[in-house]
Amino acid sequence: MTVQQKVPPQERLLFATTARSIADSTAQIVDTSRQALDHLGATTCPQSASFDNVLLPLVNVRNAIATKAGILGFYKEGSSDASLRDESVKSKLLFDNFNNEIAMQEDLFLLIDAVFKKNETLDQESERLLRREHRTFHDNGLGLPAADRVRFSEIKTRINKATSEFRRNMNEENEHVDFTTQDLVGVPAHVLDSTLLDDSTDDEKIFRLTFQPNHFYPTMRYAQLDETRKRYMIGYETRCADNVSLFQEIVLLRDEAARMLGYASHAKWRTRSLMSGTPDNVMAFLNDLKSQLQPGLQNDLDALKKLKSDHLAAQGMEFDGKFYVWDISFYHRLLLEAQYKIDQKRIAEYFPIQTVVPAMLQNFQQLSGLVFQEVSRDISDLTDLNQTWHDDVQVFDVWDSDEIGGGFLGFLYLDLYSREGKYGSAANFNLQPGYIKPDGSRHYPSTALICNFNKPTSDKPGLLNHSDVVLLFHELGHGIHDLVAQTKYACFHGTACADDFCEAPSQMLERWCWEEPQLKAMSCHYSTLTPEYRDHWKVHGCTADTVPPSKIPTELVQALVRSENVNASLTNMRALWRSAFDMKVHSPTDRRSLEDMDITREFNKLQREIVGLDEPADEEWGHGHAHFSHLIGGYDAGYYGYLYSRVFASDMFSAAFSKDPMSREVGLRYRRTVLEKGGSVDEMALLREFLGREPNSRAFHEELGIRS
Ligand SMILES: [Zn+2]
């Protein structure tokens, strides 16, 4: 019996095929929004201003912009067409500047200020909206004397432009390093196959490796030669050179804007609306964690150095006592193989992408009461073709399961495979938020996962490393947050919560990738899928002498689970270093010290001091901040949030899910209490309600082996 496909109550998105249509849509929504706001300013006066006649019309404009801007700005991440990407960059810039323009409109500010002072009785989300809008207008310069507003507006416009250039340089980066066959000893065949230059001769094969994740990470894990990993890492760290000056310009402009508003620093301005509250609290958190991680870090580095020494000795080479950043992935893998019997390649054979993705969705169906209904498309039909931005993309209608009402939730897009011009990392993008429309009905969200895995073919599988599976869970976690949120206003939808909380739901979902039953359920040896894959495995498989079982063997999965926290202190200390750098450039003691700061040296110096890795003698050997996209893309003075959220993720998992990770009852309670609220409720209140107590760092410390 075939299950009848349900029809969503909202049309699926249609994607643009021409740059012109992106430009026209952008211009049209900016025009109509401007008219609506002019009308609001002209027809309402502060004396009669109320939430209903000021905030609701403003919200309608904001919701309308959010409905369009997400998609129009998305082509730059996903489209294969350079002209669409170019226009999408322009569209994003226009919307950013238009948002600044709105926030500088004094007539609107006076109306909002009047409502703010009126103290109307409002529901919780509306009150939060009012406070947020009031703060937005105030912090965009309307609290400034008129003479300063021009400069303030210039700063904001220039930040938007520089940010756009920075991101574009990253997206369009196509730098590479060439290697010979000898250089790449140990590197997996799929990397070699996909990077061999056409004009190579059999005598002199040349492989051109880009910095895309599907080239970079396997090579850093497996390339035997130090020199290869060093050359590749230095290439990686010195890419996007134009962004060095843009980065400096952006942090200086942010600093100037914050000081104009009366804040001591950009970090002070940013953290005022985050859970941490102040840069001092952030630094206290980071410093405490740093001292707690220190003994573990020393142990991790000692073990890795010992391994490096043994490894080099086995080849008759001497160890000079140095451990570099390009050694981490390689020796981490060797450590897992030697001490935990983890064979990543063998594990990957059990996680072909074709079966992992449905199994992962099945996991969420069971846990959270969701139903993912894949949309079959006929790409010879133009309408069907335009339902995505690329043929690789899968579309799902997402529903509540029948037992909890069977209501519609939204649309999920999966764009999993690597291709040129696409956003180079893994991320979740909200294409359209959910919200309540003026007629009281719901606008449903659309959300997209972008990854860069190798695309399987009929005779070659796309195998995921365990870390890829964790990454998929993480990004889908953001997607689920986006799909199940039930806020009134678009600005609070889904992951639009405090930046130092929004990673927690995704980080918690990573835990499911470390549970034996879930790993077993998700696994399926690729050789069992098709005769062609069986042939592939006979030639390339790790254990070609024994026919593998369909499910991952117990001893392999148990070894994997045991290895979860290997080098956790090192990993977390590296995140701490990046967080400390973020705070350093965004909370200088004074303007002068930021102007005088050599940011490249500071980035490398902090790595040396905090993580304790050795570096090349040249202090400017790399400029990793030039592609530290988080600090340009919304995590400025907020990168610490990755560590801060981990505390909550560990606490929630350990308190509610550790006994039975697949409990539907707990899964639904979590969905209702935390995920559905998005950013519409104070995050600490959500945590208290879900946990039934104040959150604490005990579970996080336990995971890291720290005794509290
Ligand atoms: Zn994330």
XYZ file of C-alpha atoms and ligand atoms in Angstrom:
709
model
C 0.000 0.000 0.000
C 1.440 3.391 -0.897
C 1.034 6.171 1.605
C -0.876 9.119 0.197
C 1.341 12.220 -0.063
C -0.213 14.985 1.979
C -0.398 18.402 0.364
C 1.202 21.243 2.366
C -1.041 24.217 3.164
C 1.579 26.565 1.680
C 3.209 26.568 -1.756
C 6.801 25.392 -1.854
C 9.376 28.023 -2.760
C 10.269 28.679 -6.372
C 13.864 29.697 -6.998
C 15.081 32.398 -9.332
C 16.763 31.523 -12.574
C 17.979 34.979 -13.589
C 20.009 37.688 -11.912
C 17.424 40.180 -13.121
C 14.654 38.553 -11.106
C 16.804 38.771 -7.940
C 17.447 42.467 -8.565
C 13.760 43.148 -9.323
C 12.474 41.287 -6.257
C 14.946 43.098 -4.010
C 14.024 46.507 -5.391
C 10.324 45.743 -5.148
C 10.342 44.643 -1.503
C 12.555 47.578 -0.486
C 10.174 49.994 -2.269
C 6.969 48.631 -0.775
C 8.555 48.447 2.685
C 9.748 52.034 2.444
C 6.277 53.183 1.401
C 4.643 51.293 4.273
C 7.020 52.817 6.820
C 6.658 56.326 5.363
C 2.911 55.895 5.644
C 3.255 54.764 9.254
C 5.430 57.775 10.120
C 3.079 60.186 8.352
C -0.207 58.924 9.775
C 0.615 58.200 13.414
C 1.781 60.575 16.105
C 3.520 59.785 19.414
C 0.446 60.839 21.427
C -1.723 58.143 19.862
C 1.055 55.571 19.364
C 0.318 52.064 20.615
C 1.694 48.582 20.108
C -1.109 47.813 17.663
C -0.763 50.898 15.484
C 3.059 51.149 15.506
C 4.722 47.832 16.300
C 2.354 45.597 14.347
C 2.697 47.540 11.063
C 6.459 47.611 11.613
C 6.468 43.859 12.271
C 4.520 43.266 9.063
C 7.227 45.098 7.142
C 9.981 43.187 8.940
C 8.223 39.846 8.318
C 7.763 40.675 4.638
C 11.451 41.543 4.298
C 12.523 38.380 6.155
C 10.311 36.305 3.850
C 12.197 37.550 0.782
C 15.661 38.510 2.014
C 16.668 35.032 3.195
C 16.264 33.454 -0.237
C 17.548 36.407 -2.238
C 20.683 36.466 -0.113
C 21.033 32.687 -0.264
C 21.949 32.267 -3.947
C 25.446 33.479 -3.133
C 25.880 30.367 -0.954
C 24.200 27.748 -3.102
C 23.910 28.751 -6.736
C 26.187 27.347 -9.425
C 25.526 30.425 -11.540
C 28.089 33.184 -10.905
C 25.702 35.912 -12.112
C 23.094 34.812 -9.551
C 25.737 34.759 -6.830
C 26.856 38.287 -7.773
C 23.322 39.625 -7.706
C 22.649 37.832 -4.435
C 25.639 39.575 -2.823
C 24.208 42.911 -3.991
C 20.773 41.974 -2.691
C 22.126 41.144 0.773
C 23.976 44.453 0.860
C 20.857 46.365 -0.178
C 18.802 44.721 2.563
C 21.517 45.357 5.171
C 21.679 49.011 4.188
C 17.901 49.276 4.103
C 17.712 47.864 7.635
C 20.166 50.567 8.702
C 18.029 53.143 6.935
C 14.938 51.969 8.851
C 16.815 52.087 12.133
C 17.884 55.691 11.460
C 14.326 56.966 10.893
C 13.689 59.400 13.686
C 9.914 59.552 13.215
C 9.730 55.787 13.742
C 11.998 55.952 16.762
C 9.804 58.628 18.362
C 6.746 56.423 17.844
C 8.440 53.338 19.303
C 9.835 55.361 22.172
C 6.317 56.633 22.916
C 4.954 53.055 22.961
C 7.899 51.955 25.092
C 7.104 54.590 27.703
C 3.404 53.814 27.644
C 3.747 50.519 29.530
C 0.857 48.773 27.805
C 0.017 45.294 29.033
C 1.429 42.949 26.424
C 1.983 39.234 26.055
C 5.530 38.069 26.754
C 6.677 37.804 23.131
C 5.225 41.196 22.186
C 6.886 42.835 25.157
C 10.182 41.256 24.151
C 9.667 42.558 20.624
C 9.012 46.088 21.870
C 12.177 46.088 23.981
C 14.179 44.705 21.101
C 12.920 47.291 18.592
C 13.502 50.114 21.040
C 17.057 48.959 21.629
C 17.679 48.469 17.896
C 16.698 52.038 17.097
C 18.599 53.438 20.049
C 21.728 51.469 19.197
C 21.657 52.453 15.578
C 22.467 56.009 16.337
C 19.160 57.683 17.125
C 20.321 58.250 20.671
C 23.164 60.345 19.194
C 23.256 64.102 18.603
C 22.201 64.875 15.023
C 25.739 65.942 14.093
C 27.140 62.472 14.891
C 24.471 60.537 13.067
C 25.945 61.127 9.629
C 29.261 59.582 10.656
C 27.459 56.751 12.415
C 25.467 55.984 9.304
C 28.649 56.044 7.197
C 30.256 53.539 9.567
C 27.322 51.152 9.342
C 27.220 51.343 5.550
C 30.953 50.742 5.288
C 30.773 47.777 7.698
C 28.084 46.225 5.508
C 30.203 46.727 2.395
C 33.422 45.393 3.948
C 31.572 42.420 5.453
C 30.062 41.609 2.097
C 33.503 41.752 0.424
C 35.035 39.574 3.129
C 32.414 36.870 2.722
C 32.580 37.053 -1.005
C 36.362 36.632 -0.982
C 35.854 33.513 1.092
C 33.116 32.067 -1.094
C 34.976 32.765 -4.318
C 38.373 31.634 -2.995
C 39.757 28.998 -5.360
C 43.373 28.841 -4.233
C 45.212 25.545 -4.270
C 48.490 23.735 -3.658
C 49.992 21.295 -6.180
C 51.518 18.025 -5.042
C 53.224 15.038 -6.637
C 52.414 11.372 -6.054
C 55.320 11.118 -3.599
C 54.046 14.105 -1.622
C 50.683 12.448 -1.114
C 51.708 9.063 0.256
C 48.925 7.858 2.557
C 46.218 10.172 1.165
C 42.920 8.364 0.363
C 42.303 7.356 -3.244
C 39.118 9.429 -3.560
C 41.134 12.613 -2.963
C 43.769 11.588 -5.504
C 41.138 10.597 -8.083
C 39.354 13.919 -7.863
C 42.448 16.153 -7.889
C 44.670 14.657 -10.614
C 45.309 17.285 -13.289
C 44.220 16.286 -16.788
C 47.535 17.249 -18.348
C 49.569 15.165 -15.881
C 51.783 12.524 -17.437
C 52.184 9.022 -16.037
C 55.780 9.895 -15.143
C 54.950 13.134 -13.393
C 51.467 13.120 -11.914
C 50.353 16.440 -10.452
C 47.470 16.698 -8.003
C 45.834 20.078 -7.448
C 44.337 20.230 -3.963
C 41.954 23.047 -3.115
C 41.046 24.038 0.423
C 37.575 22.512 0.162
C 36.797 20.291 3.176
C 36.658 17.105 1.057
C 40.295 17.674 0.004
C 41.706 19.372 3.056
C 40.586 17.239 5.995
C 41.382 13.755 4.630
C 44.784 14.990 3.468
C 45.636 16.492 6.855
C 44.569 13.237 8.502
C 46.417 10.834 6.218
C 49.358 12.510 4.433
C 52.438 10.768 5.798
C 54.972 13.484 5.049
C 55.354 16.364 7.504
C 56.444 18.626 4.687
C 53.237 17.967 2.722
C 51.006 18.725 5.680
C 53.064 21.803 6.533
C 52.921 23.206 2.998
C 49.188 22.505 2.728
C 48.442 24.014 6.154
C 50.453 27.156 5.444
C 48.584 27.504 2.145
C 45.320 27.071 4.029
C 46.234 29.629 6.666
C 47.435 32.233 4.167
C 44.456 32.146 1.796
C 42.098 35.120 1.385
C 44.965 37.615 1.860
C 42.718 40.560 0.897
C 40.656 39.868 3.991
C 43.498 40.804 6.352
C 42.981 44.526 5.798
C 39.183 44.142 5.607
C 39.194 42.398 8.984
C 41.181 45.205 10.556
C 38.932 47.819 9.016
C 35.784 46.053 10.258
C 36.952 45.706 13.879
C 38.083 49.352 13.936
C 34.730 50.516 12.572
C 32.834 48.361 15.062
C 34.914 49.837 17.858
C 34.228 53.376 16.671
C 30.477 52.733 16.421
C 30.309 51.205 19.909
C 32.229 54.105 21.452
C 29.953 56.635 19.737
C 26.994 54.921 21.416
C 28.676 55.193 24.793
C 29.853 51.596 25.142
C 33.432 50.896 26.199
C 33.858 48.412 23.349
C 32.058 46.485 20.635
C 32.020 43.447 22.947
C 30.318 45.505 25.631
C 27.660 46.514 23.112
C 27.227 42.977 21.767
C 27.067 41.068 25.049
C 24.459 43.358 26.600
C 21.728 41.301 24.930
C 23.376 37.880 25.258
C 23.179 35.405 28.117
C 26.649 36.336 29.368
C 25.652 40.013 29.767
C 29.162 41.519 29.829
C 32.655 40.921 28.397
C 33.900 40.511 31.979
C 31.560 37.567 32.458
C 32.755 36.078 29.172
C 36.391 36.411 30.188
C 35.692 34.971 33.644
C 34.047 31.959 31.958
C 36.937 31.531 29.505
C 39.653 31.974 32.126
C 38.014 29.494 34.471
C 37.639 26.943 31.682
C 41.214 27.554 30.587
C 42.638 26.736 33.994
C 40.392 23.672 34.257
C 41.509 22.418 30.827
C 45.206 23.047 31.410
C 46.165 19.672 32.964
C 44.177 17.773 30.313
C 45.786 19.828 27.548
C 49.232 18.942 28.840
C 48.315 15.246 28.881
C 46.901 15.438 25.356
C 50.005 17.155 23.983
C 52.370 14.800 25.828
C 50.597 11.753 24.387
C 50.638 13.200 20.862
C 54.322 14.123 21.105
C 55.192 10.645 22.348
C 53.344 9.177 19.392
C 55.112 11.521 16.980
C 58.460 10.580 18.467
C 57.706 6.838 18.110
C 56.343 7.297 14.605
C 59.426 9.163 13.431
C 61.774 6.745 15.205
C 60.132 3.830 13.364
C 61.204 5.515 10.126
C 64.697 6.188 11.415
C 64.024 9.891 11.871
C 64.755 12.073 14.847
C 62.064 13.976 16.767
C 62.952 17.603 17.511
C 60.351 17.896 20.299
C 58.099 20.204 18.254
C 54.399 19.675 17.692
C 52.765 21.843 15.059
C 49.225 22.672 14.038
C 49.649 20.505 10.918
C 50.470 17.539 13.174
C 47.172 17.531 15.064
C 44.818 15.698 12.675
C 47.470 13.216 11.555
C 48.606 12.147 15.010
C 45.096 12.299 16.435
C 44.121 9.708 13.845
C 47.191 7.593 14.588
C 46.400 7.766 18.296
C 42.853 6.567 17.678
C 44.151 3.716 15.549
C 46.940 2.696 17.917
C 45.228 3.019 21.276
C 41.521 2.695 20.504
C 41.663 0.392 17.479
C 39.668 2.939 15.520
C 39.998 2.526 11.787
C 38.231 5.575 10.351
C 38.191 4.192 6.821
C 36.635 0.943 7.971
C 34.042 2.815 10.046
C 33.212 5.053 7.076
C 32.308 1.957 5.040
C 29.299 1.561 7.339
C 28.100 5.114 6.779
C 27.281 5.670 3.096
C 25.470 8.964 2.756
C 22.508 7.387 0.932
C 21.534 5.416 4.022
C 22.793 7.745 6.774
C 20.514 10.615 5.775
C 17.235 8.614 5.841
C 18.344 6.936 9.085
C 19.114 10.302 10.627
C 15.708 11.664 9.622
C 14.133 8.502 11.020
C 15.892 9.220 14.312
C 14.200 12.623 14.511
C 10.854 11.208 13.442
C 10.970 8.866 16.382
C 12.369 11.303 18.920
C 10.496 14.486 18.080
C 7.276 13.271 16.480
C 8.176 14.513 12.991
C 7.420 13.103 9.545
C 9.724 13.929 6.608
C 7.972 13.418 3.297
C 10.389 13.655 0.376
C 9.070 15.539 -2.627
C 9.630 13.690 -5.865
C 10.468 16.078 -8.656
C 10.296 15.737 -12.387
C 13.193 17.894 -13.558
C 11.865 17.975 -17.110
C 8.986 20.015 -15.709
C 10.023 23.669 -15.356
C 8.016 24.284 -12.177
C 9.486 21.195 -10.544
C 12.942 22.209 -11.730
C 12.635 25.619 -10.075
C 11.655 24.113 -6.756
C 15.350 23.989 -5.854
C 18.507 25.923 -6.755
C 20.358 22.817 -8.005
C 19.431 19.319 -9.168
C 21.346 17.756 -6.277
C 19.008 19.306 -3.726
C 16.405 17.140 -1.979
C 13.185 18.720 -0.703
C 11.068 17.429 2.182
C 7.644 18.484 3.436
C 7.838 18.216 7.211
C 4.788 17.338 9.309
C 3.909 16.488 12.867
C 3.267 12.775 13.246
C -0.428 11.840 13.224
C -0.490 11.017 16.921
C 0.327 14.623 17.792
C -2.089 16.120 15.314
C -0.417 15.681 11.909
C -0.079 19.438 11.361
C 2.262 20.947 8.809
C 5.587 22.389 10.006
C 7.635 23.562 7.021
C 10.067 22.654 4.246
C 13.523 21.131 4.576
C 16.133 21.334 1.797
C 19.237 19.142 1.799
C 22.111 20.243 -0.447
C 24.764 17.755 0.566
C 27.376 17.493 -2.174
C 30.453 19.501 -2.960
C 30.510 21.658 -6.114
C 32.268 24.739 -7.340
C 31.071 28.156 -6.225
C 29.099 26.733 -3.311
C 29.531 27.763 0.332
C 32.654 25.817 1.270
C 31.760 24.562 4.716
C 28.702 23.069 6.413
C 25.864 25.263 7.634
C 22.150 25.636 8.035
C 20.494 28.592 6.304
C 17.030 29.828 7.104
C 15.390 30.611 3.746
C 12.110 31.827 5.204
C 11.184 32.146 8.866
C 7.864 31.129 10.356
C 5.496 33.687 11.895
C 1.845 34.574 12.359
C 0.425 36.556 9.444
C -1.941 39.518 9.944
C -4.930 37.229 9.191
C -3.918 34.981 12.104
C -2.719 32.074 9.964
C 0.859 30.780 10.110
C 3.538 31.396 7.544
C 5.592 28.187 7.459
C 9.401 28.169 7.452
C 11.836 26.843 4.862
C 15.299 25.811 5.953
C 18.353 24.515 4.075
C 21.318 22.368 5.043
C 24.466 22.958 3.041
C 27.287 20.414 3.215
C 30.197 19.468 0.981
C 30.367 15.692 0.926
C 31.576 13.613 -2.011
C 28.703 12.778 -4.288
C 28.115 9.042 -4.701
C 27.863 7.532 -8.180
C 26.445 4.192 -9.272
C 29.836 2.508 -8.930
C 31.434 4.638 -6.202
C 29.825 5.295 -2.820
C 29.878 8.553 -0.851
C 31.178 7.415 2.519
C 30.959 9.590 5.624
C 33.548 9.673 8.346
C 32.105 9.521 11.808
C 32.966 13.223 12.226
C 30.873 13.921 9.098
C 27.931 12.113 10.679
C 28.348 14.281 13.794
C 28.444 17.374 11.586
C 25.254 16.328 9.782
C 23.471 15.869 13.098
C 24.700 19.254 14.259
C 23.490 21.096 11.180
C 20.222 19.187 11.044
C 19.799 20.178 14.694
C 19.717 23.830 13.584
C 17.323 22.839 10.811
C 14.943 21.114 13.249
C 15.067 24.162 15.546
C 14.062 26.196 12.507
C 11.254 23.833 11.509
C 9.497 23.316 14.831
C 9.648 26.887 16.188
C 6.228 28.394 16.782
C 6.844 32.087 17.411
C 4.523 34.945 16.545
C 7.230 37.136 15.066
C 9.822 36.222 12.436
C 12.630 37.934 14.334
C 12.399 35.312 17.116
C 11.962 32.336 14.839
C 13.996 29.158 15.393
C 17.692 29.743 15.893
C 17.150 33.509 16.244
C 17.874 33.266 19.955
C 20.870 34.531 21.957
C 24.105 33.739 20.110
C 25.597 32.169 23.219
C 22.669 29.749 23.446
C 21.722 28.960 19.845
C 24.387 26.266 19.390
C 23.187 24.303 22.429
C 20.351 22.372 20.714
C 22.644 21.291 17.871
C 25.506 20.437 20.179
C 23.156 18.335 22.257
C 21.989 16.418 19.177
C 25.603 15.502 18.390
C 25.339 13.235 21.419
C 23.120 10.823 19.464
C 26.148 10.040 17.285
C 27.981 8.692 20.324
C 25.292 6.248 21.443
C 25.820 2.613 20.486
C 22.203 1.740 19.545
C 21.776 4.870 17.402
C 25.080 4.293 15.609
C 24.133 0.700 14.914
C 20.709 1.718 13.664
C 22.225 4.291 11.303
C 24.906 1.985 9.924
C 24.729 -0.057 6.723
C 27.822 -1.450 5.027
C 27.957 0.046 1.548
C 28.872 -3.247 -0.108
C 25.411 -4.557 0.779
C 23.646 -1.808 -1.172
C 24.301 -2.740 -4.823
C 26.342 -5.279 -6.828
C 28.467 -2.378 -8.152
C 29.304 -1.278 -4.619
C 30.160 -4.862 -3.733
C 32.625 -4.841 -6.644
C 34.040 -1.535 -5.451
C 34.486 -2.912 -1.951
C 36.280 -6.023 -3.258
C 38.938 -3.737 -4.751
C 39.034 -0.846 -2.272
C 37.524 -2.261 0.944
C 39.487 -2.319 4.190
C 38.860 -5.969 5.025
C 38.297 -7.493 1.635
C 39.070 -10.982 2.918
C 35.974 -11.167 5.137
C 32.451 -10.390 3.991
C 31.328 -7.497 6.201
C 28.061 -7.625 8.122
C 25.411 -5.096 7.169
C 25.483 -3.364 10.579
C 28.640 -1.990 12.150
C 30.242 -4.645 14.412
C 29.818 -4.135 18.139
C 33.535 -3.987 18.921
C 34.033 -1.243 16.332
C 31.181 0.890 17.594
C 32.199 0.394 21.215
C 35.747 1.474 20.420
C 34.326 4.553 18.713
C 32.156 5.432 21.710
C 35.132 4.979 24.071
C 37.153 7.437 22.000
C 34.624 10.274 22.222
C 36.677 12.504 24.482
C 40.148 11.699 23.199
C 42.028 15.009 22.919
C 38.928 16.859 24.137
C 41.060 19.268 26.171
C 43.107 20.141 23.094
C 39.987 20.567 20.946
C 38.260 22.783 23.496
C 41.406 24.783 24.168
C 41.615 25.546 20.461
C 38.041 26.838 20.547
C 39.003 28.826 23.629
C 41.960 30.392 21.802
C 39.690 31.543 18.979
C 37.192 32.889 21.520
C 39.960 34.764 23.334
C 41.124 36.278 20.039
C 37.558 37.354 19.269
C 37.273 39.068 22.660
C 40.725 40.625 22.304
C 39.924 42.424 19.043
C 36.423 43.370 20.176
C 37.218 44.646 23.659
C 40.484 46.589 23.478
C 41.328 48.686 26.524
C 41.264 51.787 24.344
C 41.012 52.815 20.741
C 44.748 53.351 20.382
C 45.629 49.817 21.416
C 43.348 48.446 18.704
C 44.843 50.765 16.085
C 48.333 49.638 17.091
C 47.469 45.940 17.296
C 49.163 43.685 14.758
C 46.149 41.427 14.406
C 47.931 38.686 12.466
C 50.619 38.380 15.134
C 48.011 38.517 17.884
C 46.072 35.633 16.315
C 49.194 33.460 16.149
C 50.552 34.606 19.510
C 47.348 33.651 21.317
C 47.426 30.222 19.707
C 50.996 29.757 20.939
C 50.201 30.971 24.442
C 46.862 29.242 24.957
C 47.165 26.015 22.992
C 50.923 25.635 23.342
C 51.581 24.506 19.776
C 54.858 25.212 18.022
C 54.882 27.456 14.992
C 57.217 28.409 12.168
C 59.750 31.077 13.161
C 57.984 33.723 11.087
C 55.342 35.209 13.393
C 53.196 36.065 10.401
C 53.322 32.538 8.975
C 49.561 32.458 8.613
C 46.598 34.810 8.897
C 43.836 32.492 10.019
C 41.600 35.403 11.012
C 41.290 36.327 7.318
C 38.961 33.347 6.909
C 37.531 33.268 10.430
C 34.093 33.824 8.949
C 32.235 33.587 12.261
C 33.633 36.932 13.364
C 32.260 38.555 10.229
C 29.054 36.545 9.936
C 27.325 37.285 13.245
C 29.473 35.614 15.912
C 31.562 38.733 16.636
C 32.235 38.922 20.368
C 30.141 35.766 20.403
C 32.436 32.948 19.315
C 32.771 31.947 22.973
C 29.111 30.914 22.543
C 30.288 27.574 21.128
C 31.866 26.757 24.496
C 29.239 28.522 26.577
C 26.422 26.593 24.836
C 28.242 23.295 25.401
C 27.655 23.719 29.106
C 23.894 23.832 28.477
C 23.968 21.076 25.837
C 25.758 18.678 28.191
C 23.525 19.612 31.100
C 20.309 19.062 29.116
C 21.448 15.739 27.676
C 22.711 14.363 30.941
C 19.655 15.488 32.919
C 16.944 14.472 30.469
C 18.151 12.125 27.732
C 21.079 10.084 29.025
C 18.884 7.291 30.434
C 16.856 6.872 27.267
C 18.024 8.996 24.325
C 15.053 7.902 22.203
C 12.321 8.732 24.720
C 9.508 10.270 22.682
C 8.045 11.755 25.846
C 11.241 13.641 26.712
C 11.826 14.476 23.044
C 8.426 16.131 22.800
C 8.817 17.926 26.118
C 12.153 19.289 24.895
C 10.589 20.327 21.611
C 7.713 22.136 23.331
C 9.756 23.737 26.131
C 12.917 24.750 24.299
C 12.812 24.468 20.503
C 9.345 25.843 19.828
C 10.093 29.030 21.726
C 12.965 30.127 19.452
C 14.200 33.465 20.767
C 10.788 34.572 22.055
C 11.537 33.742 25.700
C 14.556 34.476 27.878
C 16.946 31.563 27.286
C 17.758 31.101 30.968
C 14.028 30.771 31.684
C 13.753 28.049 28.997
C 16.615 26.140 30.556
C 15.176 26.419 34.052
C 11.816 25.178 32.865
C 13.262 22.227 30.981
C 15.750 21.216 33.672
C 13.546 22.035 36.648
C 16.566 23.761 38.232
C 19.378 26.211 37.480
C 21.745 24.956 34.747
C 25.268 24.024 35.827
C 28.567 22.951 34.260
C 28.916 19.599 36.052
C 28.034 17.422 33.041
C 30.263 19.446 30.704
C 33.200 19.131 33.082
C 32.559 15.424 33.511
C 32.711 14.920 29.747
C 36.061 16.666 29.705
C 37.361 14.613 32.601
C 37.508 17.692 34.831
C 36.814 17.040 38.492
C 34.659 19.872 39.877
Zn 26.152 25.259 14.691
